[in-house]
Tab-separated table of C-alpha atoms in Angstrom:
chain	number	residue	atom	x	y	z
A	909	MET	CA	104.493	166.388	81.098
A	910	ALA	CA	107.348	164.842	79.155
A	911	THR	CA	110.010	167.220	77.997
A	912	ALA	CA	110.057	167.461	74.248
A	913	LYS	CA	111.241	169.546	71.406
A	914	PRO	CA	108.851	172.312	70.461
A	915	ASP	CA	106.308	171.027	67.960
A	916	THR	CA	107.804	173.187	65.254
A	917	ASP	CA	111.002	171.130	65.296
A	918	LEU	CA	109.221	167.827	64.936
A	919	LEU	CA	109.289	165.920	61.689
A	920	LYS	CA	106.002	164.915	60.129
A	921	THR	CA	105.196	161.650	58.415
A	922	PRO	CA	103.356	161.716	55.075
A	923	LEU	CA	100.191	160.811	57.014
A	924	HIS	CA	100.362	163.733	59.433
A	925	ASP	CA	97.327	165.581	58.080
A	926	LEU	CA	95.355	162.348	57.978
A	927	HIS	CA	96.019	161.755	61.684
A	928	VAL	CA	94.924	165.263	62.583
A	929	ALA	CA	91.811	164.933	60.420
A	930	HIS	CA	90.936	161.720	62.283
A	931	GLY	CA	91.208	163.496	65.626
A	932	ALA	CA	94.532	162.042	66.771
A	933	ARG	CA	96.372	163.414	69.753
A	934	MET	CA	99.853	164.037	68.390
A	935	VAL	CA	102.901	163.583	70.615
A	936	PRO	CA	106.650	163.799	70.033
A	937	PHE	CA	108.233	160.397	69.436
A	938	ALA	CA	111.760	159.840	68.101
A	939	GLY	CA	111.770	163.344	66.664
A	940	TYR	CA	108.431	162.943	64.881
A	941	ALA	CA	104.950	164.168	65.645
A	942	MET	CA	103.092	160.864	65.987
A	943	PRO	CA	99.514	159.905	66.908
A	944	VAL	CA	99.426	158.401	70.413
A	945	GLN	CA	95.700	157.788	70.234
A	946	TYR	CA	92.523	158.717	68.384
A	947	PRO	CA	89.260	159.801	70.035
A	948	SER	CA	88.084	156.224	70.715
A	949	GLY	CA	91.021	155.698	73.104
A	950	ILE	CA	93.789	153.158	73.580
A	951	ILE	CA	91.676	150.322	74.993
A	952	THR	CA	89.144	150.498	72.163
A	953	GLU	CA	91.923	150.744	69.571
A	954	HIS	CA	93.723	147.782	71.112
A	955	LYS	CA	90.610	145.592	71.129
A	956	HIS	CA	89.681	146.670	67.619
A	957	THR	CA	93.059	145.475	66.343
A	958	ARG	CA	92.593	142.106	68.050
A	959	SER	CA	89.055	141.650	66.691
A	960	ALA	CA	89.060	143.365	63.271
A	961	ALA	CA	91.888	145.396	61.720
A	962	GLY	CA	93.976	148.341	62.826
A	963	LEU	CA	95.938	150.716	60.604
A	964	PHE	CA	99.211	152.048	62.011
A	965	ASP	CA	101.447	154.740	60.544
A	966	VAL	CA	105.005	153.568	61.109
A	967	SER	CA	106.559	155.887	58.539
A	968	HIS	CA	108.919	157.223	61.190
A	969	MET	CA	110.832	153.938	61.038
A	970	GLY	CA	113.962	153.737	58.917
A	971	GLN	CA	113.748	151.950	55.575
A	972	ALA	CA	116.739	151.161	53.424
A	973	ILE	CA	118.049	148.773	50.777
A	974	LEU	CA	121.498	147.257	51.165
A	975	ARG	CA	123.224	146.157	47.959
A	976	GLY	CA	126.582	144.511	47.399
A	977	ALA	CA	128.476	141.786	45.555
A	978	ASP	CA	127.726	139.360	48.405
A	979	VAL	CA	125.294	141.401	50.428
A	980	ALA	CA	124.255	138.594	52.775
A	981	ALA	CA	127.850	137.799	53.731
A	982	SER	CA	128.512	141.494	54.228
A	983	PHE	CA	125.503	142.050	56.457
A	984	GLU	CA	126.348	138.973	58.513
A	985	LYS	CA	129.387	140.879	59.773
A	986	LEU	CA	126.990	143.058	61.770
A	987	VAL	CA	124.219	140.667	62.828
A	988	PRO	CA	124.053	137.115	64.270
A	989	GLY	CA	121.253	135.886	62.009
A	990	ASP	CA	121.557	133.469	59.120
A	991	ILE	CA	121.113	136.024	56.344
A	992	ALA	CA	122.786	133.967	53.626
A	993	GLY	CA	120.227	131.252	54.269
A	994	LEU	CA	117.274	133.509	53.495
A	995	ASN	CA	115.323	132.652	50.369
A	996	ILE	CA	114.190	135.446	48.102
A	997	GLY	CA	111.165	137.052	49.726
A	998	GLN	CA	111.963	135.642	53.158
A	999	MET	CA	112.089	138.047	56.072
A	1000	ARG	CA	113.989	137.687	59.329
A	1001	TYR	CA	114.070	139.449	62.697
A	1002	THR	CA	117.675	140.166	63.578
A	1003	LEU	CA	119.909	142.383	65.710
A	1004	LEU	CA	122.686	144.856	65.074
A	1005	LEU	CA	125.252	143.969	67.747
A	1006	ASN	CA	128.141	145.838	69.336
A	1007	GLU	CA	131.516	144.267	70.060
A	1008	ALA	CA	130.452	143.408	73.608
A	1009	GLY	CA	127.449	141.464	72.314
A	1010	GLY	CA	125.052	144.266	73.294
A	1011	ILE	CA	122.148	145.173	71.054
A	1012	ARG	CA	122.520	148.345	68.957
A	1013	ASP	CA	119.059	147.865	67.463
A	1014	ASP	CA	116.589	145.219	66.384
A	1015	LEU	CA	115.405	145.162	62.806
A	1016	MET	CA	113.660	143.252	60.038
A	1017	ALA	CA	115.634	142.165	56.976
A	1018	THR	CA	114.044	140.750	53.819
A	1019	ARG	CA	116.017	139.229	50.983
A	1020	ILE	CA	114.894	140.679	47.679
A	1021	ASP	CA	115.783	140.034	44.058
A	1022	GLU	CA	116.594	143.072	41.932
A	1023	ASP	CA	116.884	141.867	38.338
A	1024	GLY	CA	118.868	138.844	39.347
A	1025	ARG	CA	120.911	140.539	42.070
A	1026	PHE	CA	120.252	139.921	45.734
A	1027	ALA	CA	119.672	142.846	48.049
A	1028	LEU	CA	118.315	143.303	51.551
A	1029	PHE	CA	115.333	145.443	52.432
A	1030	LEU	CA	115.834	146.709	56.000
A	1031	VAL	CA	113.421	148.286	58.480
A	1032	VAL	CA	114.955	149.705	61.674
A	1033	ASN	CA	113.693	151.643	64.679
A	1034	ALA	CA	112.993	155.352	64.263
A	1035	ALA	CA	115.043	156.425	67.266
A	1036	CYS	CA	118.064	154.433	66.054
A	1037	LYS	CA	117.890	154.947	62.305
A	1038	GLY	CA	120.517	157.668	61.988
A	1039	ALA	CA	123.049	155.714	64.023
A	1040	ASP	CA	122.118	152.385	62.409
A	1041	PHE	CA	122.482	153.613	58.870
A	1042	ALA	CA	125.786	155.332	59.613
A	1043	HIS	CA	127.051	152.149	61.285
A	1044	ILE	CA	125.999	149.917	58.397
A	1045	ALA	CA	127.337	152.242	55.701
A	1046	THR	CA	130.653	152.816	57.448
A	1047	SER	CA	131.238	149.235	58.543
A	1048	LEU	CA	130.497	147.860	55.092
A	1049	ALA	CA	132.126	150.628	53.058
A	1050	GLY	CA	133.696	149.237	49.901
A	1051	GLU	CA	131.625	146.043	49.871
A	1052	ALA	CA	128.013	147.137	50.208
A	1053	GLU	CA	126.009	150.279	49.576
A	1054	LEU	CA	123.086	151.457	51.604
A	1055	GLU	CA	120.268	153.355	49.939
A	1056	ILE	CA	118.160	155.085	52.565
A	1057	LEU	CA	114.554	155.287	51.401
A	1058	GLU	CA	113.696	158.792	52.597
A	1059	ASP	CA	110.627	159.183	50.399
A	1060	ARG	CA	108.775	156.109	51.631
A	1061	ALA	CA	105.883	155.785	53.997
A	1062	LEU	CA	105.301	152.598	55.986
A	1063	LEU	CA	101.825	151.449	56.959
A	1064	ALA	CA	100.957	148.446	59.104
A	1065	LEU	CA	97.579	146.780	58.763
A	1066	GLN	CA	97.129	144.343	61.640
A	1067	GLY	CA	94.403	142.050	62.882
A	1068	PRO	CA	92.296	139.041	61.910
A	1069	GLN	CA	90.551	140.968	59.127
A	1070	ALA	CA	93.742	142.515	57.709
A	1071	GLU	CA	94.036	139.966	54.917
A	1072	ALA	CA	90.427	140.301	53.750
A	1073	VAL	CA	90.678	144.101	53.747
A	1074	LEU	CA	94.005	144.295	51.953
A	1075	ALA	CA	93.151	141.549	49.462
A	1076	ALA	CA	90.304	143.665	48.082
A	1077	LEU	CA	92.882	146.288	47.056
A	1078	VAL	CA	96.031	144.182	46.624
A	1079	PRO	CA	94.992	140.591	45.804
A	1080	ASP	CA	98.614	139.393	45.700
A	1081	CYS	CA	98.954	139.900	49.456
A	1082	CYS	CA	97.226	136.537	50.027
A	1083	ASP	CA	100.254	134.782	48.512
A	1084	LEU	CA	102.402	135.764	51.484
A	1085	VAL	CA	102.690	133.868	54.743
A	1086	PHE	CA	104.183	135.194	57.986
A	1087	LEU	CA	107.650	136.690	57.420
A	1088	GLU	CA	107.503	136.849	53.656
A	1089	GLY	CA	107.539	139.944	51.492
A	1090	ARG	CA	107.734	141.101	47.900
A	1091	ASP	CA	107.067	143.918	45.473
A	1092	MET	CA	103.436	144.514	44.639
A	1093	ASN	CA	101.468	147.058	42.721
A	1094	ILE	CA	99.154	149.446	44.536
A	1095	ASP	CA	97.036	151.650	42.265
A	1096	GLY	CA	99.716	151.458	39.616
A	1097	ALA	CA	102.483	152.489	42.016
A	1098	PRO	CA	105.206	150.168	43.293
A	1099	ALA	CA	105.023	149.000	46.885
A	1100	PHE	CA	106.848	146.473	49.021
A	1101	VAL	CA	104.494	144.370	51.110
A	1102	THR	CA	105.500	142.009	53.917
A	1103	ARG	CA	103.371	139.774	56.101
A	1104	SER	CA	104.668	140.958	59.451
A	1105	GLY	CA	103.969	143.346	62.294
A	1106	TYR	CA	104.377	144.216	65.935
A	1107	THR	CA	101.059	143.209	67.473
A	1108	GLY	CA	101.010	139.411	67.634
A	1109	GLU	CA	98.270	139.454	65.008
A	1110	ASP	CA	98.292	138.409	61.397
A	1111	GLY	CA	98.899	141.454	59.239
A	1112	PHE	CA	100.988	143.324	56.745
A	1113	GLU	CA	103.480	146.134	56.516
A	1114	ILE	CA	103.233	148.146	53.329
A	1115	SER	CA	106.119	150.312	52.183
A	1116	LEU	CA	104.978	152.762	49.535
A	1117	THR	CA	105.932	156.137	48.147
A	1118	ALA	CA	105.181	159.057	50.435
A	1119	ASP	CA	102.916	160.788	47.937
A	1120	ALA	CA	100.716	157.700	47.555
A	1121	ALA	CA	100.437	156.937	51.267
A	1122	SER	CA	97.548	159.131	52.408
A	1123	ALA	CA	95.209	158.160	49.595
A	1124	PHE	CA	95.926	154.476	50.182
A	1125	ALA	CA	95.511	154.839	53.946
A	1126	GLU	CA	92.144	156.546	53.465
A	1127	LYS	CA	91.069	153.704	51.174
A	1128	LEU	CA	91.904	151.205	53.902
A	1129	LEU	CA	90.185	153.336	56.533
A	1130	SER	CA	87.030	153.555	54.440
A	1131	HIS	CA	86.549	149.839	55.104
A	1132	GLU	CA	84.286	149.354	58.112
A	1133	ALA	CA	86.663	146.785	59.636
A	1134	VAL	CA	89.578	149.234	59.765
A	1135	ALA	CA	90.275	151.855	62.438
A	1136	PRO	CA	93.356	154.057	62.809
A	1137	ILE	CA	95.529	152.982	65.768
A	1138	GLY	CA	98.030	155.117	67.665
A	1139	LEU	CA	101.312	154.450	69.417
A	1140	GLY	CA	99.553	153.847	72.744
A	1141	ALA	CA	97.772	150.721	71.526
A	1142	ARG	CA	100.828	149.725	69.479
A	1143	ASP	CA	102.695	149.535	72.779
A	1144	SER	CA	100.010	147.602	74.664
A	1145	LEU	CA	99.591	145.174	71.743
A	1146	ARG	CA	103.325	144.433	71.474
A	1147	LEU	CA	103.612	144.039	75.250
A	1148	GLU	CA	100.811	141.439	75.270
A	1149	ALA	CA	102.637	139.712	72.405
A	1150	GLY	CA	105.840	139.655	74.498
A	1151	LEU	CA	107.775	141.648	71.886
A	1152	CYS	CA	110.727	143.821	72.886
A	1153	LEU	CA	110.726	147.603	72.608
A	1154	TYR	CA	114.196	148.847	71.770
A	1155	GLY	CA	115.645	151.287	74.304
A	1156	HIS	CA	113.478	149.748	77.022
A	1157	ASP	CA	113.566	145.934	76.971
A	1158	ILE	CA	116.777	145.693	74.973
A	1159	ASP	CA	119.674	148.084	74.510
A	1160	GLU	CA	123.465	148.266	74.174
A	1161	ALA	CA	123.862	146.746	77.642
A	1162	THR	CA	121.693	143.660	77.038
A	1163	THR	CA	122.756	140.622	75.037
A	1164	PRO	CA	120.487	138.439	72.908
A	1165	VAL	CA	120.876	135.611	75.432
A	1166	GLU	CA	119.829	137.769	78.382
A	1167	ALA	CA	116.949	139.121	76.311
A	1168	GLY	CA	115.592	135.660	75.522
A	1169	LEU	CA	116.449	136.210	71.862
A	1170	THR	CA	118.996	133.398	71.561
A	1171	TRP	CA	116.916	132.032	68.679
A	1172	VAL	CA	118.067	134.939	66.498
A	1173	VAL	CA	121.602	133.491	66.540
A	1174	GLY	CA	121.601	131.177	63.526
A	1175	ASN	CA	123.001	127.650	63.911
A	1176	ARG	CA	125.558	128.208	61.165
A	1177	ARG	CA	126.592	131.454	62.861
A	1178	ARG	CA	127.162	129.636	66.170
A	1179	GLU	CA	129.607	127.397	64.310
A	1180	SER	CA	131.355	130.210	62.464
A	1181	ALA	CA	131.346	132.523	65.516
A	1182	ASP	CA	131.968	135.507	63.259
A	1183	PHE	CA	129.507	138.160	64.462
A	1184	PRO	CA	130.154	141.090	66.838
A	1185	GLY	CA	130.325	139.982	70.456
A	1186	ALA	CA	130.401	136.306	69.458
A	1187	ASP	CA	132.694	135.350	72.348
A	1188	THR	CA	130.353	136.816	74.927
A	1189	ILE	CA	127.170	135.563	73.301
A	1190	LEU	CA	128.390	132.036	72.574
A	1191	GLY	CA	129.799	131.886	76.101
A	1192	GLN	CA	126.379	132.789	77.483
A	1193	ILE	CA	124.681	130.236	75.226
A	1194	ALA	CA	127.045	127.565	76.598
A	1195	ASP	CA	127.150	128.589	80.264
A	1196	GLY	CA	123.983	130.621	80.700
A	1197	ALA	CA	123.587	134.332	81.351
A	1198	SER	CA	123.339	135.777	84.842
A	1199	ARG	CA	119.995	137.435	84.120
A	1200	LYS	CA	117.053	136.890	81.820
A	1201	ARG	CA	114.141	138.809	80.379
A	1202	VAL	CA	110.894	137.384	81.735
A	1203	GLY	CA	107.183	138.090	81.784
A	1204	LEU	CA	105.763	139.390	85.054
A	1205	LEU	CA	102.163	139.189	86.200
A	1206	PRO	CA	101.503	141.522	89.144
A	1207	GLU	CA	98.624	140.783	91.509
A	1208	GLY	CA	95.780	143.245	91.639
A	1209	ARG	CA	94.930	145.982	89.189
A	1210	ALA	CA	97.744	148.501	89.687
A	1211	PRO	CA	100.119	148.579	86.715
A	1212	VAL	CA	103.849	148.466	87.418
A	1213	ARG	CA	105.989	150.599	85.159
A	1214	GLU	CA	109.419	150.684	83.579
A	1215	GLY	CA	112.144	151.086	86.176
A	1216	ALA	CA	110.255	149.477	89.073
A	1217	PRO	CA	112.670	147.366	91.172
A	1218	VAL	CA	112.022	143.617	91.372
A	1219	GLN	CA	112.890	141.739	94.559
A	1220	ASP	CA	112.832	138.177	95.810
A	1221	GLY	CA	110.649	137.097	98.731
A	1222	ASP	CA	113.262	138.338	101.198
A	1223	GLY	CA	113.440	141.802	99.689
A	1224	HIS	CA	116.768	141.336	97.903
A	1225	SER	CA	117.079	143.135	94.614
A	1226	ILE	CA	116.944	140.731	91.654
A	1227	GLY	CA	116.204	143.044	88.742
A	1228	SER	CA	113.815	145.615	87.361
A	1229	VAL	CA	110.821	146.120	85.122
A	1230	THR	CA	111.602	147.291	81.573
A	1231	SER	CA	108.041	147.559	80.201
A	1232	GLY	CA	104.848	147.553	82.161
A	1233	GLY	CA	101.287	148.552	81.621
A	1234	PHE	CA	97.716	147.462	81.469
A	1235	ALA	CA	96.767	144.668	79.099
A	1236	PRO	CA	93.393	145.515	77.570
A	1237	GLY	CA	93.002	141.965	76.280
A	1238	LEU	CA	93.525	140.424	79.715
A	1239	GLU	CA	92.036	143.327	81.679
A	1240	LYS	CA	94.913	143.275	84.115
A	1241	PRO	CA	98.424	144.642	84.418
A	1242	ILE	CA	101.335	142.860	82.723
A	1243	ALA	CA	105.024	143.619	82.576
A	1244	MET	CA	108.364	142.368	81.386
A	1245	GLY	CA	111.751	142.872	82.907
A	1246	TYR	CA	115.081	141.342	83.794
A	1247	VAL	CA	115.642	139.107	86.832
A	1248	THR	CA	118.595	137.006	87.949
A	1249	THR	CA	118.512	133.620	86.246
A	1250	ASP	CA	117.791	131.749	89.504
A	1251	HIS	CA	114.465	133.630	89.657
A	1252	ALA	CA	113.614	133.406	85.963
A	1253	ALA	CA	111.647	130.145	85.941
A	1254	PRO	CA	107.917	130.554	85.228
A	1255	GLY	CA	105.969	130.224	88.463
A	1256	THR	CA	108.586	131.990	90.593
A	1257	SER	CA	107.084	134.427	93.094
A	1258	VAL	CA	108.685	137.855	93.184
A	1259	GLN	CA	107.891	141.313	94.561
A	1260	ILE	CA	107.720	144.507	92.551
A	1261	GLU	CA	108.185	147.853	94.248
A	1262	LEU	CA	105.354	150.274	93.613
A	1263	ARG	CA	105.126	153.654	95.313
A	1264	GLY	CA	106.935	152.521	98.431
A	1265	ARG	CA	105.164	149.217	98.869
A	1266	SER	CA	105.567	145.735	97.428
A	1267	VAL	CA	103.242	144.120	94.944
A	1268	ALA	CA	103.367	140.330	94.642
A	1269	ALA	CA	104.015	139.114	91.115
A	1270	GLU	CA	104.622	135.863	89.310
A	1271	VAL	CA	107.216	135.163	86.652
A	1272	VAL	CA	105.341	133.876	83.611
A	1273	ALA	CA	106.160	132.638	80.134
A	1274	MET	CA	105.542	135.047	77.274
A	1275	PRO	CA	103.673	135.893	75.126
A	1276	PHE	CA	100.823	136.932	77.412
A	1277	VAL	CA	98.388	136.596	74.515
A	1278	LYS	CA	98.639	133.795	71.967
A	1279	PRO	CA	99.821	135.091	68.586
A	1280	ASN	CA	97.655	134.752	65.540
A	1281	TYR	CA	100.227	134.618	62.730
A	1282	LYS	CA	99.472	133.035	59.372
A	1283	ARG	CA	102.359	130.615	59.109
A	1284	SER	CA	101.155	128.515	56.175
B	1417	MET	CA	78.362	173.239	90.181
B	1418	ALA	CA	78.171	176.560	91.946
B	1419	ASP	CA	80.742	175.587	94.541
B	1420	ARG	CA	83.169	173.677	92.363
B	1421	LYS	CA	86.676	175.162	92.421
B	1422	TYR	CA	89.689	174.201	90.291
B	1423	THR	CA	93.495	174.095	90.410
B	1424	GLU	CA	95.878	174.701	87.543
B	1425	ASP	CA	96.729	170.982	87.789
B	1426	HIS	CA	93.122	170.186	86.829
B	1427	GLU	CA	91.892	168.943	90.183
B	1428	TRP	CA	88.539	170.103	91.485
B	1429	VAL	CA	86.874	170.380	94.879
B	1430	GLU	CA	83.168	170.690	95.424
B	1431	VAL	CA	82.297	172.058	98.829
B	1432	ASP	CA	79.232	171.033	100.815
B	1433	GLY	CA	79.206	172.608	104.268
B	1434	GLU	CA	82.424	171.689	106.055
B	1435	ASN	CA	83.252	168.862	103.647
B	1436	GLY	CA	84.719	168.888	100.155
B	1437	VAL	CA	84.688	166.215	97.452
B	1438	ILE	CA	87.763	166.101	95.208
B	1439	GLY	CA	88.383	164.747	91.721
B	1440	ILE	CA	90.027	165.582	88.406
B	1441	SER	CA	88.508	167.628	85.614
B	1442	ASP	CA	87.098	166.427	82.346
B	1443	TYR	CA	90.085	167.999	80.612
B	1444	ALA	CA	92.445	165.985	82.830
B	1445	GLN	CA	90.723	162.655	82.174
B	1446	GLU	CA	90.767	163.372	78.462
B	1447	GLN	CA	94.503	164.058	78.575
B	1448	LEU	CA	95.158	160.868	80.548
B	1449	GLY	CA	93.109	158.617	78.314
B	1450	ASP	CA	91.573	155.350	79.492
B	1451	VAL	CA	91.911	155.134	83.281
B	1452	VAL	CA	92.652	151.562	84.404
B	1453	PHE	CA	93.430	152.023	88.104
B	1454	VAL	CA	93.109	154.649	90.805
B	1455	GLU	CA	95.112	154.445	94.007
B	1456	LEU	CA	92.973	156.187	96.598
B	1457	PRO	CA	94.112	157.621	99.936
B	1458	SER	CA	93.264	155.840	103.203
B	1459	VAL	CA	90.299	157.071	105.188
B	1460	GLY	CA	91.614	159.008	108.169
B	1461	LYS	CA	94.660	160.322	106.329
B	1462	VAL	CA	95.305	164.013	106.903
B	1463	LEU	CA	96.399	165.874	103.794
B	1464	ASP	CA	97.858	169.339	103.401
B	1465	GLN	CA	96.891	171.391	100.402
B	1466	ARG	CA	98.789	170.090	97.289
B	1467	ASP	CA	99.771	166.815	98.988
B	1468	GLU	CA	99.493	163.765	96.787
B	1469	ALA	CA	95.979	162.457	97.318
B	1470	ALA	CA	95.732	159.756	94.675
B	1471	VAL	CA	97.475	158.227	91.682
B	1472	VAL	CA	95.619	157.731	88.425
B	1473	GLU	CA	96.955	155.054	86.104
B	1474	SER	CA	96.038	155.153	82.444
B	1475	VAL	CA	97.062	152.439	79.988
B	1476	LYS	CA	100.338	154.215	79.335
B	1477	ALA	CA	101.292	156.209	82.415
B	1478	ALA	CA	100.714	157.132	86.043
B	1479	ALA	CA	99.701	160.631	87.131
B	1480	GLU	CA	99.640	162.053	90.649
B	1481	VAL	CA	96.567	163.862	91.874
B	1482	TYR	CA	97.154	166.625	94.426
B	1483	THR	CA	94.481	167.734	96.804
B	1484	PRO	CA	93.242	171.274	96.116
B	1485	VAL	CA	92.543	171.805	99.829
B	1486	SER	CA	93.773	170.579	103.203
B	1487	GLY	CA	91.667	168.158	105.180
B	1488	GLU	CA	91.099	164.715	106.628
B	1489	VAL	CA	89.949	161.965	104.288
B	1490	ILE	CA	86.545	160.834	105.573
B	1491	GLU	CA	85.390	158.774	102.592
B	1492	VAL	CA	86.821	157.439	99.317
B	1493	ASN	CA	85.042	156.383	96.133
B	1494	GLU	CA	85.249	152.594	96.452
B	1495	GLU	CA	83.405	152.258	93.146
B	1496	LEU	CA	86.624	153.244	91.379
B	1497	ASN	CA	88.161	149.948	92.518
B	1498	ASN	CA	85.514	148.093	90.518
B	1499	ASP	CA	85.267	150.518	87.621
B	1500	PRO	CA	88.111	153.008	87.254
B	1501	SER	CA	86.694	154.122	83.907
B	1502	LEU	CA	84.126	156.184	85.843
B	1503	VAL	CA	86.869	158.826	85.899
B	1504	ASN	CA	86.604	158.965	82.103
B	1505	THR	CA	82.860	158.751	81.759
B	1506	ASP	CA	81.853	161.075	84.610
B	1507	ALA	CA	84.842	163.024	85.934
B	1508	PHE	CA	82.714	165.577	87.800
B	1509	GLY	CA	80.219	163.037	89.177
B	1510	GLU	CA	80.605	159.266	89.628
B	1511	GLY	CA	84.345	159.614	89.034
B	1512	TRP	CA	85.025	161.520	92.289
B	1513	PHE	CA	88.011	160.392	94.361
B	1514	ALA	CA	87.627	161.310	98.009
B	1515	LYS	CA	85.661	163.360	100.503
B	1516	LEU	CA	87.662	165.526	102.890
B	1517	LYS	CA	86.716	167.307	106.059
B	1518	LEU	CA	88.219	170.709	105.309
B	1519	THR	CA	90.643	172.153	107.802
B	1520	ASP	CA	91.165	175.543	106.165
B	1521	PRO	CA	88.250	176.768	104.032
B	1522	THR	CA	90.115	180.006	103.298
B	1523	GLU	CA	92.244	177.940	100.869
B	1524	LEU	CA	89.251	177.897	98.549
B	1525	GLU	CA	89.925	181.527	97.796
B	1526	ASP	CA	93.182	180.533	96.027
B	1527	LEU	CA	91.320	178.319	93.564
B	1528	MET	CA	89.676	179.128	90.258
B	1529	ASP	CA	85.923	179.165	89.817
B	1530	GLU	CA	84.266	177.605	86.766
B	1531	GLY	CA	84.665	180.714	84.636
B	1532	ALA	CA	88.289	181.287	85.555
B	1533	TYR	CA	89.104	177.631	84.904
B	1534	LYS	CA	87.468	177.767	81.478
B	1535	THR	CA	89.557	180.827	80.639
B	1536	PHE	CA	92.635	179.000	81.934
B	1537	LEU	CA	91.875	175.975	79.689
B	1538	ALA	CA	91.337	178.205	76.677
B	1539	GLY	CA	94.820	179.594	77.252
B	1540	LEU	CA	96.371	176.097	77.122
B	1541	SER	CA	95.392	175.242	73.573
């Protein structure tokens, strides 16, 4: 069993009692008691999200608003994305970088308008939020102020029926397309709704006050299309979608170029070269990186897991698996990991070490499952 | 049922004459969640008590299964290669792992019977 803090030390999200009432198995995750699965199980939850709608509690994630005289210019000191180029209500995936070009965290930033002033609504990973918020506040002291939204819950409603379900309660949600967000009204209470997620499906993330979260979640769950989904299926869904899990597929020792996230480096930012680690990252964009994150498709049915060594046909080490599991949608194992660039082309045959033997695998393009975003 | 014995790691052995069938308990399959792959031992392999006999892979993780008793593997449940979810749906029946020819039946005395295992499970929650 995984070592963990005693349950008594774990934080609870505003939906904790709801999870327990729905039969969730609660596990420690990033200091919180979180539902890993409900009685129907991970495979059923995964497939339900792909075919109908799944409700995820992601209240453990960090939410904050960054304000400042020129908040976009300030935030661009920490990330490589084009933040100044965001329109109001536009959301962007970006990265907090260290001076070596390594990834401190990945996050979503949405440009919002507060009575004529621009601000940024940020959502960061639970395990990183303390360090992220300290880094942002300290680095931008004197020019921008960070308000950490401690009293907010965050729900994700994901799947092809997410829009129909949410529209019955929040009609304005239909106005959003993928990677847009704005303030909306839920039962008379303010909420911030974005069209985004971590599953490869169309869907929404709804930031609302903690005291309103359970009642709203139960309303969503009362719809026959909606089932509660735990962290287990969240992981298998994001893996099929080829999305990185921080601390596993990306970390302080991986650069955006190695991670296949070069697209997060805005064109204007490549010109201005004024983000942390710019020398390293722009050098890798120009000359290539020595390793790359790739999709891996092992033969057979045995899943390969994080940490499994990857070798070339002659048994030479070329990298390792960073996420691996069983893809319920494909009914076979899938994985992602880093390999040396000369083995990173789709179609390359590699070997993955599994319990003392070698499993043949093929390097493949990601995502494993075609996304279903509503882009227009 | 009468002859099924359990370990504290939630494996079971059901003895029939000089042979024993091994598997994991209903509690164990529930803890693991959806089983997607089972790596079975080779027929002919000789296992000592508590040796790794199989690996069960769920969607999220791998778990080792240790044999409750020593013996030679004389048969494995090939059906698990086609349908590993049998471990979830029928842990004490169709979800069996392997049949061993027991080499030391006195080991059975170390294991829990049904009643003792139920008491043990009650103490876990």
